[in-house]
Coordinates of C-alpha atoms (C1' of nucleotides) in Angstrom, one line a residue:
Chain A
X1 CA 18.2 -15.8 -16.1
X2 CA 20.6 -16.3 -18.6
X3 CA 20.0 -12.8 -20.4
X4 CA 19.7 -10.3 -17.3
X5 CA 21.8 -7.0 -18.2
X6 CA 25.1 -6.0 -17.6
X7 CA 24.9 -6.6 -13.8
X8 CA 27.4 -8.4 -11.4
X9 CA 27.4 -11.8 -11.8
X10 CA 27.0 -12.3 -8.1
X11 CA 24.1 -10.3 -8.3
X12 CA 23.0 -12.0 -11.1
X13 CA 22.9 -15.4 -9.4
X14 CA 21.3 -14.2 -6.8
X15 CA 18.3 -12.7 -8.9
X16 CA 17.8 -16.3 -10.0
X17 CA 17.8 -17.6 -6.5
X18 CA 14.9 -16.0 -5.5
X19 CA 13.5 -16.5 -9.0
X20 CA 13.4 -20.3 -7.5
X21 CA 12.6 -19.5 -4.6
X22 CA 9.7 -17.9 -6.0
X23 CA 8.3 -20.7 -7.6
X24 CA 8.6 -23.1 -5.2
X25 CA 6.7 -21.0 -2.8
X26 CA 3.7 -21.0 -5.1
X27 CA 3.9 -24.1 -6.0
X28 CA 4.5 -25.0 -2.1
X29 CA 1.5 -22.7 -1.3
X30 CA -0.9 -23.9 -3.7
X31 CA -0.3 -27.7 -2.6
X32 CA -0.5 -26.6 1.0
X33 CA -4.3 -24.6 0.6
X34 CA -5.2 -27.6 -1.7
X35 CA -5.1 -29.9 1.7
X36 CA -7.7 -27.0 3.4
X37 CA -10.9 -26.5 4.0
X38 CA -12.7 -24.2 2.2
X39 CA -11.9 -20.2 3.0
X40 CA -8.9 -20.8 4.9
X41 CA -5.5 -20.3 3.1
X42 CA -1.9 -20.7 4.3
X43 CA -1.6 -17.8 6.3
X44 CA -4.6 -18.7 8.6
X45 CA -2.7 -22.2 8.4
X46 CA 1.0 -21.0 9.8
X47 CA -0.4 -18.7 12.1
X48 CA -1.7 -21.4 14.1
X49 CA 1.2 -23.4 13.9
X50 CA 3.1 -20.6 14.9
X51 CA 1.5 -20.0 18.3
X52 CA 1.7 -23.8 18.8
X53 CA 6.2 -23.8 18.2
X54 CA 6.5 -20.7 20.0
X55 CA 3.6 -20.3 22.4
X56 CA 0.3 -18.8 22.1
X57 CA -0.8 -15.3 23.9
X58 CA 1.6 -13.5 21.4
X59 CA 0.1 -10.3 20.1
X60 CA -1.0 -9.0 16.4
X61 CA 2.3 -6.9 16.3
X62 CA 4.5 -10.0 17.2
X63 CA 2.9 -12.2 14.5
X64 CA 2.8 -9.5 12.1
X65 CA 6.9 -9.0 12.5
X66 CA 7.5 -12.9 13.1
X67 CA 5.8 -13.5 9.4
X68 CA 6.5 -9.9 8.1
X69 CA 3.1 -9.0 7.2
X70 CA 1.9 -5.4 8.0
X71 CA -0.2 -5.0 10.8
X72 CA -3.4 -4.5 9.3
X73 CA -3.1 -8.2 7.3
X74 CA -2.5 -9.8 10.5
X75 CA -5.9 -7.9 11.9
X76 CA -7.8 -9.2 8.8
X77 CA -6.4 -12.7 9.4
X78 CA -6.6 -12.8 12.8
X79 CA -10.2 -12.1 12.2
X80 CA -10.4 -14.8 9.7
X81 CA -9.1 -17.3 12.2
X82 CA -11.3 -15.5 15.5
X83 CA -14.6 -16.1 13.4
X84 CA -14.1 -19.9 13.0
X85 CA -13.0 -20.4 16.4
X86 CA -9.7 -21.1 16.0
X87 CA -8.5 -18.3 18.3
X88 CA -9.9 -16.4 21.0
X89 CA -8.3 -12.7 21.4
X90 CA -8.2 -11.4 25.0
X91 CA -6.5 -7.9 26.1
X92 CA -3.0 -8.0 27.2
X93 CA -2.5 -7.2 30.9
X94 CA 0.7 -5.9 30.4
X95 CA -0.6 -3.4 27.8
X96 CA -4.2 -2.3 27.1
X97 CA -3.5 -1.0 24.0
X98 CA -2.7 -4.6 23.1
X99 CA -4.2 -7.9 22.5
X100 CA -3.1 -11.4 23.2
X101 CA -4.2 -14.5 20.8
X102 CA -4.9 -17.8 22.5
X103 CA -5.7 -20.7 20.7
X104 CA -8.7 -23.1 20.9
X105 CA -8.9 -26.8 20.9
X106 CA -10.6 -26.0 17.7
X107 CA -7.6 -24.2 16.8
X108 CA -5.4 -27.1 17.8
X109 CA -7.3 -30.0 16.2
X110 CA -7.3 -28.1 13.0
X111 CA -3.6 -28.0 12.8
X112 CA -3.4 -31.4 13.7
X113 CA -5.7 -32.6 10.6
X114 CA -4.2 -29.9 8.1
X115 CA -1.1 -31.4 9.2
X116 CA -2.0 -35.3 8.7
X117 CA -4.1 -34.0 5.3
X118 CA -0.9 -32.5 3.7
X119 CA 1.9 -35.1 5.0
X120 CA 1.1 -37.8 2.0
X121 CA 1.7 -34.9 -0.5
X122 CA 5.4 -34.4 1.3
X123 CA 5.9 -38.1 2.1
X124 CA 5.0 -38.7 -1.8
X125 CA 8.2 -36.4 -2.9
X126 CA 9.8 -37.2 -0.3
X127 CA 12.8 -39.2 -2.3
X128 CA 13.5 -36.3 -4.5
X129 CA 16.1 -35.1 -2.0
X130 CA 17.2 -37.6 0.5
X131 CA 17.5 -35.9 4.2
X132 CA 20.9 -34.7 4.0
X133 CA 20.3 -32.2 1.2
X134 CA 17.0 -31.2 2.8
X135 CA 18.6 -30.5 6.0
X136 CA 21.7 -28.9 4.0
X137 CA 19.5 -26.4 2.2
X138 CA 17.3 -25.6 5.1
X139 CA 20.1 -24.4 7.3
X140 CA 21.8 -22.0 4.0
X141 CA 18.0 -20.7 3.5
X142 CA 17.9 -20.1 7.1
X143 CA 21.6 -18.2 6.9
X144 CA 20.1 -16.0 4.0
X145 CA 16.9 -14.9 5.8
X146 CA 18.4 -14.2 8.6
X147 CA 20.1 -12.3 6.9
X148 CA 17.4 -10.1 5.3
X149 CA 15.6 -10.6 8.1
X150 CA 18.3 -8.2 10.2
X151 CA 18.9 -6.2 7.1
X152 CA 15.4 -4.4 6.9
X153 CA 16.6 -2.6 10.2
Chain B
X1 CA 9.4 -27.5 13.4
X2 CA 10.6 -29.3 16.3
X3 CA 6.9 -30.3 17.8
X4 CA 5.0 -31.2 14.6
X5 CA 2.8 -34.0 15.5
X6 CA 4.0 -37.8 15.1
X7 CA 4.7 -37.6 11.1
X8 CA 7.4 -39.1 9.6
X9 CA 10.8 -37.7 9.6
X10 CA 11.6 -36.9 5.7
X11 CA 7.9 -35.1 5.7
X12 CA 9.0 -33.1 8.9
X13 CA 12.0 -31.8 6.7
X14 CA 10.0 -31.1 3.8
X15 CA 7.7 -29.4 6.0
X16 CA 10.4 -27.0 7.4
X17 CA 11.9 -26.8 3.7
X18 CA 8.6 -25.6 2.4
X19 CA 8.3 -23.0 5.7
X20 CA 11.8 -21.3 5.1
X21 CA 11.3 -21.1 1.5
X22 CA 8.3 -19.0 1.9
X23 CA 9.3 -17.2 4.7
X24 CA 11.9 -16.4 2.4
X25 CA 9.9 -15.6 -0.4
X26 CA 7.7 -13.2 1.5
X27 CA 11.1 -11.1 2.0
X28 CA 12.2 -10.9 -1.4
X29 CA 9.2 -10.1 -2.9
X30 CA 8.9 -7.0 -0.3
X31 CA 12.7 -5.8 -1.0
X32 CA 11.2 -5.9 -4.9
X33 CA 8.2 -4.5 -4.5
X34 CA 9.7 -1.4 -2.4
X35 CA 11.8 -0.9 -5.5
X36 CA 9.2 -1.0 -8.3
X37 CA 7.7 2.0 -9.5
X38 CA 3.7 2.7 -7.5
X39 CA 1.3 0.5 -8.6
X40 CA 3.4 -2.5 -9.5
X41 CA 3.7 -6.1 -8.2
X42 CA 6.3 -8.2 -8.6
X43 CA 3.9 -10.4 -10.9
X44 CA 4.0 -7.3 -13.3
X45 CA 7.7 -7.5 -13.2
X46 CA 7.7 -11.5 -13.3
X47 CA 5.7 -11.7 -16.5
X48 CA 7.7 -8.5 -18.4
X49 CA 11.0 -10.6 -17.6
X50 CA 10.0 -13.9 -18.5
X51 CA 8.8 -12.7 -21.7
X52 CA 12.6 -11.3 -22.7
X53 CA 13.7 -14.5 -21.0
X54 CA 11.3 -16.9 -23.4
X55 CA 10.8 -14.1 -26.6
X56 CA 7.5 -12.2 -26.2
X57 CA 4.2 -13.8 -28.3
X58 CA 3.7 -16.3 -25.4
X59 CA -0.3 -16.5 -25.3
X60 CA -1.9 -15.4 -21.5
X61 CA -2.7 -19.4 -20.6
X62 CA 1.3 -20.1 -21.5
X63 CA 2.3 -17.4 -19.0
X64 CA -0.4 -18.7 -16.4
X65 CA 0.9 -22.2 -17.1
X66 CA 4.8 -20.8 -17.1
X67 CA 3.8 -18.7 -13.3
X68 CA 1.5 -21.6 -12.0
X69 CA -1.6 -19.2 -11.7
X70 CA -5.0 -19.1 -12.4
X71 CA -5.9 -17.5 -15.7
X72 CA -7.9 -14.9 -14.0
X73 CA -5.1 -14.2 -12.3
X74 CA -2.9 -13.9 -15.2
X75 CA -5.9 -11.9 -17.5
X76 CA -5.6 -9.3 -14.2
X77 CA -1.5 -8.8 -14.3
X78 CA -1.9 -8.5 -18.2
X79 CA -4.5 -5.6 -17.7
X80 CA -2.5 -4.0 -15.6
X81 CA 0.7 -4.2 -17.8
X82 CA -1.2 -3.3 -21.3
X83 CA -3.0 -0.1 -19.1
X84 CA 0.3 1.0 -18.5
X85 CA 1.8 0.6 -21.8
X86 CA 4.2 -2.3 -21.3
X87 CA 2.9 -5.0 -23.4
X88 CA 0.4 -5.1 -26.2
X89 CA -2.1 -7.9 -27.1
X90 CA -2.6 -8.8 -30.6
X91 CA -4.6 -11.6 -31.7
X92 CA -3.3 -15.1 -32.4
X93 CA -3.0 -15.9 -36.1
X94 CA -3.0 -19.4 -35.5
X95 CA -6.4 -19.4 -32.8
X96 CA -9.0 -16.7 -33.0
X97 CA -9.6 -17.9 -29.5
X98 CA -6.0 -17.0 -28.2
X99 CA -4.0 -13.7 -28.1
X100 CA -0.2 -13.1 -28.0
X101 CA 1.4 -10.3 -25.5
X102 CA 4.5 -8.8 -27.1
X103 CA 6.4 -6.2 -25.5
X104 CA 7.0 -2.6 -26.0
X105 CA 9.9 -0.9 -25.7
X106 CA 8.4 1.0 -22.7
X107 CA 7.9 -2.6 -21.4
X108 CA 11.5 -3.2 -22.2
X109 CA 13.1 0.1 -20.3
X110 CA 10.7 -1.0 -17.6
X111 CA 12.6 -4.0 -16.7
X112 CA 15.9 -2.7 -17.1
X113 CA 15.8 0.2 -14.4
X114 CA 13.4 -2.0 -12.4
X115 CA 16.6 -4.5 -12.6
X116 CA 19.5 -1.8 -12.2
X117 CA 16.5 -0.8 -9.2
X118 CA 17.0 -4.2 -7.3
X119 CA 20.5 -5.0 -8.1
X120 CA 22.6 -2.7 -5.2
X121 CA 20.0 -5.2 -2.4
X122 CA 21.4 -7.8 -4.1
X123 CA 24.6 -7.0 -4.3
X124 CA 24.4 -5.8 -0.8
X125 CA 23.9 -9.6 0.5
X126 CA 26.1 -10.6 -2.1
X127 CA 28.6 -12.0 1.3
X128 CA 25.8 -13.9 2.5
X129 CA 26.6 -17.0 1.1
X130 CA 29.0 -17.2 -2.0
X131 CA 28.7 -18.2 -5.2
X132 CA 29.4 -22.1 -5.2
X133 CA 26.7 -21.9 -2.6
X134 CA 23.9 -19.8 -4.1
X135 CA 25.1 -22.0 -7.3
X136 CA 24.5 -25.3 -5.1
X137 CA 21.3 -23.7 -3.8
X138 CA 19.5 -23.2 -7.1
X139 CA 20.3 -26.7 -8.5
X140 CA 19.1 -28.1 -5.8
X141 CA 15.6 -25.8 -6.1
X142 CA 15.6 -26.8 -9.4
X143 CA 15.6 -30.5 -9.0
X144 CA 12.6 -29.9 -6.5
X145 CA 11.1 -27.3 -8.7
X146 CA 10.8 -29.6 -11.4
X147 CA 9.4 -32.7 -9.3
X148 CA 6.6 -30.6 -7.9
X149 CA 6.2 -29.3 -11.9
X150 CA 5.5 -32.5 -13.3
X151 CA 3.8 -33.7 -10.4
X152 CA 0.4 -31.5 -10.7
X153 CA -0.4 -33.7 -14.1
Chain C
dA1 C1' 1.6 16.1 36.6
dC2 C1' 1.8 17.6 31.7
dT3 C1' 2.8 17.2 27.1
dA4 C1' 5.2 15.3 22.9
dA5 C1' 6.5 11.4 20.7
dG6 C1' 6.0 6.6 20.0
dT7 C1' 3.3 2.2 19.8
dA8 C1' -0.9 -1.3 19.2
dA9 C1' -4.6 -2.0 16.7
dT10 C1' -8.4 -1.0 13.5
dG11 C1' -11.3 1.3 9.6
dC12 C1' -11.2 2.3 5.0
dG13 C1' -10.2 2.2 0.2
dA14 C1' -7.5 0.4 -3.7
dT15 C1' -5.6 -3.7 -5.8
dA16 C1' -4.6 -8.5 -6.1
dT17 C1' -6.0 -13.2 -6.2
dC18 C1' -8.8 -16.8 -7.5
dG19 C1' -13.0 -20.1 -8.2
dA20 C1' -17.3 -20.5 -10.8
dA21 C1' -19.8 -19.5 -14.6
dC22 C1' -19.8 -18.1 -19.1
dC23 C1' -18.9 -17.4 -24.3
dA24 C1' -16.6 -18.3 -28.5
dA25 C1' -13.6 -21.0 -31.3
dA26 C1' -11.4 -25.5 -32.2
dT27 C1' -11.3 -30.4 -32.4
dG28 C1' -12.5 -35.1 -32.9
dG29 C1' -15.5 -38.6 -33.7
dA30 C1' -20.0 -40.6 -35.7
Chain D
dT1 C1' -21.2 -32.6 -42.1
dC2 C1' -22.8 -32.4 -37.4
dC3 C1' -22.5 -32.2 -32.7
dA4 C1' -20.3 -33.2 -28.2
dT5 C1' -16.3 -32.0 -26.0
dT6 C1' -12.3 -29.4 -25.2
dT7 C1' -9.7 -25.2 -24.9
dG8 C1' -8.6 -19.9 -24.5
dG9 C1' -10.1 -16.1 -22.4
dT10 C1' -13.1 -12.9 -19.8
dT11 C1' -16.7 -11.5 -16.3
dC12 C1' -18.3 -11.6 -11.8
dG13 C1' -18.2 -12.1 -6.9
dA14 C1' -15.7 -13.3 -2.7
dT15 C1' -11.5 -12.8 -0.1
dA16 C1' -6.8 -11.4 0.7
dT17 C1' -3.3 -7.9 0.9
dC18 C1' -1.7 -3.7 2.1
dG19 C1' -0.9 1.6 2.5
dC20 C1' -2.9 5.5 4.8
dA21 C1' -5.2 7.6 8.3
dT22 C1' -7.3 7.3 13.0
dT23 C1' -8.0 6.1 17.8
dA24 C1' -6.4 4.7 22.2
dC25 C1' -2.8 3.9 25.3
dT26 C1' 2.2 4.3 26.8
dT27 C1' 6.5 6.3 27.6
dA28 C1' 10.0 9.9 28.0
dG29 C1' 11.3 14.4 29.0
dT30 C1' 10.6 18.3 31.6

DNA sequence: ACTAAGTAATGCGATATCGAACCAAATGGA
DNA sequence: TCCATTTGGTTCGATATCGCATTACTTAGT
């Protein structure tokens, strides 16, 4: 970003963080849905892994803040994931405005392949950064979207 | 990713790399976006700075190439930016096939308030992490960025 | 209990994204 | 030169994404 305008240099650097960032996520993304069977794509992909690292029974609204979709994305994806049988939505007890997603064995056996499917592509790269600097820039990541995670109020 | 299934360590890491990176992503791309003008995506944005970044005359399949997009995608963000009077496409001398998009100066103001736009966010998280850091960040993106690059043939 | 405000989810319409098929021009052998 | 193949770009159709408006239920204040 080497010509950007008169702005702050900190500024300036960050602009071309995300700029990698960016990138990477595409490129990320596109390896990822690569690895999946045809019609799903990464969202219906993290969304089940999601309910499987934090529990399942979370609602739309939960899932729609935890990835910071709006609501109506996480309907249509939801609705993606309910038609193949991946998830089964049931109404919340606590709330019957409110839904709950569960997930099936279908559900579970599909993350477990998707998983085993994309691990050669990681494993294959895997000496670009040895674990140290992979562990290093996963926890300042996580300190910068935690930040900006708190900062959109 | 604590309970991914019985894969290897370094791909676990990658894994959880790849996750915060687009979680990451995800929230950059919606502080941009709330800043742009109505109407605009961040690819519109993307493609106007690369082209001051890399001169203007790239052809549409060197900006899909340079964005790692389909070129339907890319003929779709070009549309949008030529409707609205920020590029122009002329043909290629060198390849009837081809074009070139060259920017207007609309194109050109565009970017600059859509930069002076984003830049107080940016300097807001400026603290986050400081420069050494963010510095250290984007090497090590880089390195990665460039591995994955070369790696889709 | 009643009402106003807030919250969960969806329906709808406008774009965005992208794969498959297509056309036209360029290229590289026979 | 001719033709098969490759390359640059668009069209078309299927989803994905998301803002706006709507409906149903909940909560808070009186």
């Amino acid at each position: 970003m080497p010509d950007t305008p008169d702005t702050h240099s900190a500024t300036r650097l960050y602009f071309e963080l995300f700029n990698e960032i960016g990138i990477l996520s595409q490129l990320s993304r596109a390896l990822f849905e690569a690895r999946l069977p045809e019609g799903l794509v990464l969202p219906h992909f993290t969304v089940i892994n999601h309910l499987i690292r934090v529990q399942d029974g979370r609602t739309p609204l939960q899932l729609a803040r935890a990835f910071q979709v709006p609501k109506t994305s996480m309907t249509h994806t939801l609705a993606g994931l309910e038609k193949r049988g991946f998830v089964t939505m049931r109404a919340n007890p606590d709330d019957a405005r409110s839904k709950q997603v569960w997930l099936t064995d279908a559900g579970r056996t599909f993350r477990n392949s998707a998983i085993a499917g994309i691990a050669p592509d990681l494993a294959g790269m895997a000496d670009t950064l040895d674990s140290e600097e992979v562990r290093a820039l996963i926890d300042k990541l996580a300190i910068l979207r935690k930040r900006m995670d708190a900062a959109r109020d």
